[in-house]
Coordinates of C-alpha atoms in Angstrom, one line a residue:
M3 CA 232.1 135.6 76.0
A4 CA 229.6 135.8 78.6
A5 CA 226.8 135.4 76.3
G6 CA 228.7 132.3 74.5
D7 CA 229.0 130.7 77.9
M8 CA 225.2 131.1 78.8
A9 CA 224.3 129.5 75.3
S10 CA 226.8 126.7 75.8
T11 CA 225.4 126.1 79.2
R12 CA 221.7 126.2 78.0
L13 CA 222.8 123.8 75.2
G14 CA 224.5 121.2 77.5
A15 CA 221.3 121.4 79.8
R16 CA 219.2 120.7 76.9
R17 CA 221.3 117.6 75.9
Q18 CA 221.1 116.4 79.4
H19 CA 217.4 116.6 79.4
L20 CA 217.0 114.8 76.1
R21 CA 219.3 112.0 77.3
P22 CA 216.9 110.3 79.6
L23 CA 214.3 110.8 77.2
K24 CA 216.3 108.8 74.5
R25 CA 216.9 106.3 76.7
R26 CA 213.1 105.8 77.8
G27 CA 212.5 105.6 74.1
L28 CA 215.0 103.2 73.3
V29 CA 213.6 101.0 76.2
L30 CA 210.2 101.3 75.1
L31 CA 211.1 100.4 71.5
R32 CA 213.0 97.3 72.8
L33 CA 210.0 96.2 75.2
T34 CA 207.7 96.4 72.0
A35 CA 209.9 94.4 70.0
I36 CA 210.1 91.8 72.9
I37 CA 206.4 91.9 73.1
F38 CA 205.9 91.3 69.3
A39 CA 208.4 88.7 69.2
L40 CA 207.0 86.9 72.0
L41 CA 203.7 87.2 70.5
L42 CA 204.7 86.1 67.0
F43 CA 206.3 82.9 68.6
C44 CA 203.8 82.0 71.1
E45 CA 200.9 82.5 69.0
F46 CA 202.0 81.7 65.4
L47 CA 205.5 80.1 65.0
I48 CA 205.3 77.5 67.9
Y49 CA 202.6 75.5 66.1
Y50 CA 205.0 74.8 63.0
L51 CA 207.9 74.3 65.5
V52 CA 205.9 71.5 67.2
I53 CA 204.0 70.0 64.4
F54 CA 207.1 70.0 62.1
R55 CA 208.4 67.1 64.4
C56 CA 205.4 65.0 63.6
S57 CA 205.6 62.5 60.8
W58 CA 203.3 59.9 59.2
P59 CA 203.8 56.3 60.4
A60 CA 205.1 54.1 57.7
V61 CA 203.7 51.1 56.3
K62 CA 205.2 48.3 54.4
T63 CA 202.9 47.1 51.5
S64 CA 203.7 44.1 49.5
A65 CA 205.3 45.9 46.8
D66 CA 207.8 47.4 49.5
A67 CA 208.5 43.7 50.5
G68 CA 209.8 43.0 47.0
G69 CA 206.4 41.5 46.0
L70 CA 204.9 41.9 42.4
G71 CA 201.8 43.6 41.3
T72 CA 200.3 47.1 41.7
P73 CA 201.3 48.8 45.2
E74 CA 198.5 49.2 47.7
P75 CA 197.1 52.8 47.5
V76 CA 198.1 54.5 51.2
L77 CA 195.6 56.8 53.0
R78 CA 196.8 59.3 55.7
V79 CA 194.0 60.2 58.0
M80 CA 193.9 62.8 60.9
F81 CA 191.5 62.3 63.7
L82 CA 190.2 65.0 65.8
A83 CA 187.4 65.0 68.6
D84 CA 185.4 67.2 70.9
T85 CA 186.4 70.6 69.4
H86 CA 183.5 72.2 71.3
L87 CA 182.8 75.3 69.3
L88 CA 181.4 77.8 71.9
G89 CA 178.0 79.2 71.3
T90 CA 176.1 82.3 72.4
V91 CA 175.1 81.1 75.9
R92 CA 178.0 79.8 77.5
G93 CA 180.8 81.2 75.2
H94 CA 182.3 84.6 76.5
W95 CA 183.5 86.5 73.6
L96 CA 187.3 86.4 74.9
D97 CA 187.2 82.7 75.6
K98 CA 185.9 82.0 72.3
L99 CA 188.3 84.2 70.4
R100 CA 191.2 82.8 72.4
R101 CA 190.3 79.0 71.9
E102 CA 189.2 79.4 68.4
W103 CA 192.5 80.9 67.5
Q104 CA 194.4 78.4 69.0
M105 CA 192.3 75.6 67.1
E106 CA 192.7 77.6 64.0
R107 CA 196.4 77.7 63.9
A108 CA 196.7 74.2 65.1
F109 CA 194.6 73.0 62.5
Q110 CA 195.8 74.9 59.6
T111 CA 199.5 74.3 60.6
A112 CA 198.9 70.4 60.7
L113 CA 196.9 70.6 57.5
W114 CA 199.9 72.4 55.7
L115 CA 202.9 70.3 57.3
L116 CA 201.1 67.0 57.2
Q117 CA 198.9 67.2 54.4
P118 CA 196.3 64.4 55.3
G119 CA 193.8 62.9 52.7
V120 CA 191.0 62.9 55.2
V121 CA 190.4 64.4 58.3
F122 CA 187.4 63.2 60.8
I123 CA 186.0 64.7 63.5
L124 CA 184.6 62.3 66.1
G125 CA 181.6 64.4 67.6
D126 CA 180.9 67.4 69.7
V127 CA 182.0 69.6 66.8
F128 CA 180.0 72.3 68.6
D129 CA 179.3 72.9 72.1
E130 CA 175.6 74.2 72.0
G131 CA 174.2 72.4 69.2
K132 CA 171.6 70.7 71.2
W133 CA 169.9 74.0 72.2
S134 CA 171.1 76.3 69.5
S135 CA 168.5 78.4 67.4
S136 CA 168.5 78.5 63.9
Q137 CA 170.4 81.7 63.7
A138 CA 173.0 80.7 66.3
W139 CA 173.6 77.4 64.4
A140 CA 174.2 79.2 61.6
D141 CA 176.5 81.6 63.2
D142 CA 178.5 78.5 64.5
V143 CA 178.5 76.7 61.3
G144 CA 180.0 79.7 59.8
R145 CA 182.9 80.2 62.2
F146 CA 183.5 76.3 62.2
W147 CA 184.2 76.5 58.2
K148 CA 186.4 79.6 58.9
I149 CA 188.7 77.7 61.6
F150 CA 188.7 74.5 59.7
R151 CA 188.8 75.4 56.1
H152 CA 190.5 73.2 53.7
P153 CA 191.4 72.7 50.3
P154 CA 189.2 70.7 48.0
H155 CA 191.1 67.7 47.5
V156 CA 191.0 67.2 51.5
Q157 CA 187.9 65.4 52.8
L158 CA 186.3 66.5 56.0
R159 CA 184.0 64.5 57.8
A160 CA 182.3 64.4 61.3
V161 CA 180.0 62.2 63.3
A162 CA 177.4 63.5 65.6
G163 CA 177.9 63.9 69.4
N164 CA 175.7 64.5 72.3
H165 CA 176.4 68.3 72.1
D166 CA 175.7 68.6 68.5
I167 CA 172.3 66.9 68.8
G168 CA 171.6 66.2 72.4
F169 CA 171.4 63.3 74.5
H170 CA 168.8 60.4 73.8
Y171 CA 166.1 62.4 75.5
Q172 CA 167.1 65.8 73.6
M173 CA 167.8 64.5 70.2
N174 CA 165.2 64.8 67.7
T175 CA 165.1 64.5 63.6
Y176 CA 165.2 68.1 63.0
K177 CA 168.9 68.2 65.1
I178 CA 170.0 65.4 63.4
K179 CA 169.1 66.6 59.8
R180 CA 170.5 70.0 60.5
F181 CA 173.8 68.4 61.4
E182 CA 173.8 66.1 58.3
K183 CA 173.1 69.0 56.2
V184 CA 176.5 70.5 57.1
F185 CA 178.3 67.4 57.3
N186 CA 178.0 64.2 54.7
P187 CA 175.4 62.0 56.0
E188 CA 176.6 58.9 54.4
R189 CA 177.4 56.2 57.0
L190 CA 179.5 53.7 54.9
F191 CA 181.9 55.0 52.2
S192 CA 185.0 53.7 50.8
W193 CA 188.2 55.6 50.0
K194 CA 191.3 54.0 48.5
G195 CA 190.0 50.5 49.3
I196 CA 189.2 51.2 52.7
N197 CA 185.8 51.1 54.2
F198 CA 184.7 53.6 56.9
V199 CA 181.6 53.2 59.0
M200 CA 180.3 56.5 60.7
V201 CA 178.0 55.5 63.5
N202 CA 175.4 57.9 65.1
S203 CA 176.1 56.6 68.8
V204 CA 173.6 58.7 70.5
A205 CA 170.7 57.0 68.9
L206 CA 172.1 53.4 70.1
E207 CA 170.1 53.7 73.4
G208 CA 168.3 50.3 72.7
D209 CA 165.0 51.5 73.8
G210 CA 163.2 51.0 70.5
C211 CA 162.5 54.5 69.8
D212 CA 161.8 55.7 66.2
I213 CA 165.3 57.0 65.5
C214 CA 167.3 54.1 67.4
S215 CA 165.2 51.6 65.4
G216 CA 166.3 53.2 62.4
A217 CA 170.0 53.5 63.3
E218 CA 169.9 49.9 64.0
A219 CA 168.2 49.2 60.6
E220 CA 170.8 51.0 59.0
L221 CA 173.6 49.3 60.7
L222 CA 172.1 45.9 59.8
E223 CA 171.9 46.9 56.2
I224 CA 175.7 48.0 56.5
S225 CA 176.5 44.9 57.9
H226 CA 175.0 42.8 55.1
R227 CA 176.6 44.9 52.5
L228 CA 180.2 44.4 54.2
N229 CA 179.4 40.8 54.5
C230 CA 178.7 40.6 50.8
S231 CA 182.0 42.4 50.0
R232 CA 184.1 39.5 51.2
E233 CA 182.1 37.2 48.9
Q234 CA 183.9 38.5 45.8
E235 CA 184.0 35.0 44.0
H236 CA 181.2 33.3 45.2
R237 CA 178.7 36.1 45.8
P238 CA 175.4 34.9 47.2
Q239 CA 172.2 35.6 45.4
E240 CA 170.7 38.0 48.2
C241 CA 173.7 40.1 47.7
G242 CA 172.3 41.1 44.5
D243 CA 174.3 43.1 41.7
G244 CA 174.7 46.5 43.4
Q245 CA 177.9 48.2 43.8
Q246 CA 180.4 46.1 45.4
L247 CA 182.6 47.4 48.4
P248 CA 186.4 46.8 48.7
A249 CA 186.9 43.3 50.7
S250 CA 188.3 45.2 53.7
A251 CA 187.2 45.1 57.4
P252 CA 185.9 48.4 58.0
I253 CA 187.2 51.3 60.4
L254 CA 184.5 52.3 62.9
L255 CA 184.0 56.0 63.8
Q256 CA 181.8 57.4 66.4
H257 CA 181.5 59.8 69.6
F258 CA 180.5 57.5 72.5
P259 CA 183.3 55.1 73.2
L260 CA 182.4 51.4 73.3
Y261 CA 181.7 50.0 76.8
R262 CA 184.5 49.8 79.5
R263 CA 184.2 50.3 83.1
N264 CA 186.4 53.3 83.4
D265 CA 190.0 54.6 82.3
A266 CA 191.8 53.1 85.4
N267 CA 194.5 51.5 82.8
C268 CA 194.7 54.4 80.6
S269 CA 198.1 56.1 80.8
G270 CA 200.2 59.0 79.0
D271 CA 200.2 62.8 79.4
D272 CA 196.8 62.9 77.7
A273 CA 195.1 60.0 79.6
A274 CA 192.5 61.3 82.0
P275 CA 193.7 62.9 85.4
P276 CA 194.3 60.6 88.4
D277 CA 191.0 61.8 90.2
E278 CA 189.1 61.1 87.1
K279 CA 190.5 57.5 86.0
Y280 CA 188.7 55.3 88.5
T281 CA 185.1 57.0 88.3
P282 CA 183.0 54.3 86.8
F283 CA 181.4 55.0 83.4
K284 CA 177.9 55.1 83.3
E285 CA 176.2 53.2 80.3
R286 CA 174.7 55.3 77.5
Y287 CA 176.1 58.3 79.2
D288 CA 179.8 57.9 79.4
A289 CA 179.9 55.0 77.0
L290 CA 177.7 52.6 75.1
S291 CA 176.1 50.1 76.9
Q292 CA 177.5 46.7 76.5
E293 CA 174.5 45.5 74.5
A294 CA 175.3 48.2 71.8
S295 CA 179.0 47.6 71.8
R296 CA 178.6 44.0 71.3
K297 CA 176.0 44.5 68.5
L298 CA 178.5 46.9 66.9
L299 CA 181.8 44.5 67.4
W300 CA 179.6 41.7 66.1
W301 CA 177.6 43.2 63.2
L302 CA 180.5 45.2 61.7
R303 CA 183.6 43.3 63.0
P304 CA 185.9 46.3 62.5
R305 CA 189.5 46.4 62.6
L306 CA 189.8 49.6 64.4
V307 CA 187.6 51.7 66.5
L308 CA 188.1 55.6 67.0
S309 CA 185.9 57.4 69.5
G310 CA 185.7 60.6 71.2
H311 CA 183.5 62.1 74.3
T312 CA 186.0 61.3 77.4
H313 CA 188.2 64.3 76.1
S314 CA 191.1 61.9 77.2
A315 CA 193.3 59.3 75.3
C316 CA 193.0 55.7 75.9
E317 CA 193.9 52.3 74.4
V318 CA 191.4 49.5 74.8
L319 CA 191.3 45.9 73.2
H320 CA 187.9 44.5 72.7
G321 CA 186.9 41.0 72.1
A322 CA 189.0 39.1 69.8
G323 CA 191.5 41.8 69.9
V324 CA 189.9 44.9 68.3
L325 CA 191.6 48.1 69.1
E326 CA 189.8 51.0 70.3
V327 CA 191.7 54.6 70.3
S328 CA 189.7 57.1 72.4
V329 CA 190.8 60.7 70.8
P330 CA 191.6 63.3 73.3
S331 CA 189.5 66.7 72.9
F332 CA 191.1 69.1 70.3
S333 CA 190.1 72.2 72.5
W334 CA 192.2 73.9 75.1
R335 CA 189.2 74.7 76.9
N336 CA 188.8 70.8 77.9
R337 CA 192.8 70.0 78.4
N338 CA 196.0 71.9 78.6
N339 CA 197.4 69.4 75.9
P340 CA 195.1 68.8 73.0
S341 CA 195.9 66.2 70.7
F342 CA 195.0 64.7 67.5
I343 CA 195.8 61.0 66.0
M344 CA 197.7 60.4 63.1
V345 CA 196.7 57.2 61.0
T346 CA 198.1 55.6 57.9
L347 CA 195.9 52.7 56.2
T348 CA 195.7 50.6 53.6
S349 CA 193.2 48.0 52.8
T350 CA 194.8 45.3 54.9
V351 CA 197.1 47.5 57.1
V352 CA 196.5 50.1 60.0
C353 CA 199.5 51.9 61.7
V354 CA 198.3 54.4 64.3
W355 CA 200.7 56.9 65.6
C356 CA 199.4 59.5 68.0
R357 CA 201.2 62.8 68.6
V358 CA 200.6 64.7 71.7
N359 CA 200.8 68.2 70.6
S360 CA 201.1 70.1 73.9
F361 CA 201.6 73.6 72.3
S362 CA 202.0 74.9 75.9
S363 CA 205.1 72.7 76.8
S364 CA 206.1 71.4 73.4
Q365 CA 206.0 67.8 74.4
M366 CA 205.5 64.9 72.1
K367 CA 205.3 61.1 72.4
R368 CA 204.6 58.1 70.6
L369 CA 201.7 56.3 71.9
T370 CA 201.0 53.5 69.4
N371 CA 202.4 51.6 66.4
W372 CA 199.9 48.9 65.6
F373 CA 199.4 46.8 62.6
A374 CA 196.0 45.0 61.9
R375 CA 195.8 41.6 61.5
R376 CA 195.9 40.2 57.8
D377 CA 193.1 38.0 58.2
L378 CA 189.5 39.7 57.7
P379 CA 187.0 38.0 60.0
G380 CA 183.4 37.3 58.8
F381 CA 180.4 39.0 59.4
S382 CA 177.2 38.1 61.0
T383 CA 174.2 39.4 62.7
E384 CA 174.2 37.0 65.7
I385 CA 175.3 38.6 68.9
P386 CA 177.6 36.7 71.0
T387 CA 177.8 36.6 74.7
S388 CA 179.8 39.7 76.6
Q389 CA 183.4 39.9 76.4
E390 CA 184.8 42.3 79.0
P391 CA 187.2 45.0 77.3
H392 CA 190.5 45.7 78.9
S393 CA 192.5 49.1 78.7
L394 CA 196.1 48.5 77.8
P395 CA 198.5 49.5 80.5
G396 CA 201.5 50.4 78.4
R397 CA 202.4 50.7 74.5
L398 CA 200.9 48.2 72.0
V399 CA 204.0 46.4 70.2
T400 CA 203.6 45.5 66.4
R401 CA 201.6 42.7 65.7

């Protein structure tokens, strides 16, 4: 009996010793499961939950209104700006890993859920393109296509920004050609009856340099082609018999915004912070010069302008009611609530719907629901006198 009692005592002591170990194991297992669930939610599922709430703005075509004829084709476009993929000089590997993972998950989720037809990036695709070596540029391009991979039926196009090719005093033909080799260099193209003009706004310095003169000459040629596109019935002899463009006022895409004094009247969660709103914009640095802005508006007569560069959102009316939307940065390195713009287009109607995708707080808001006028203005190369743009203090109403 004594031996049995001793064995029972040892067994009980052993069990008492194992109970804390089991408890610790269970606690560790639960903690691991919680951490895994948090990582899965915060680094993967949250993008689906936020972007799933986005929807494309609806447009009413003549067929929807009971009209006869073939329905107008509708194009869904997503606009991004200032992705600033970090390079070898200013980019710490951990910072690059984190920011690029966030952009990749946001973009791939948006691509899968929203299925746009075209994606535009409005400049500053890379952060160090203005000084990167050939090898560093090739590495950055490879990472770009990994992050922004897309199916063949989706077009992805980009305009050059000052971080891609440098400011006016830094840019050269080599950097421009290097950028255009990666992205389609076509300045004017049409898709589903809609004309897009992609401008190298860095070259609109106005000082007569070779690159600047070439850029202006190219814009004048585009203006001529757009003007000819409106003369479908009585086509002037100087228009020739070349390929005709759709008779649609163009969408103007560029990196630098058109001239405005500052962002004082810009509102919303993705607008510039209060301490930056009243800082005056420098012409040719923060925005295009007044002269270059007048030339673009008068030569091209766009129905909508989209730009980047400021890293913040703003809606501005120029001249005779031409709307410009500044697209906020898509990088978490530049702002805590990166955004993209969703636009539904036909050849005569524009509907802009901006969703603020603040993945850290899951906030969303509708910024704009705007329809372009049905009348398409003519084109001219004569430049009018200055007309001061003004920011819109609130939402735009349907026009």
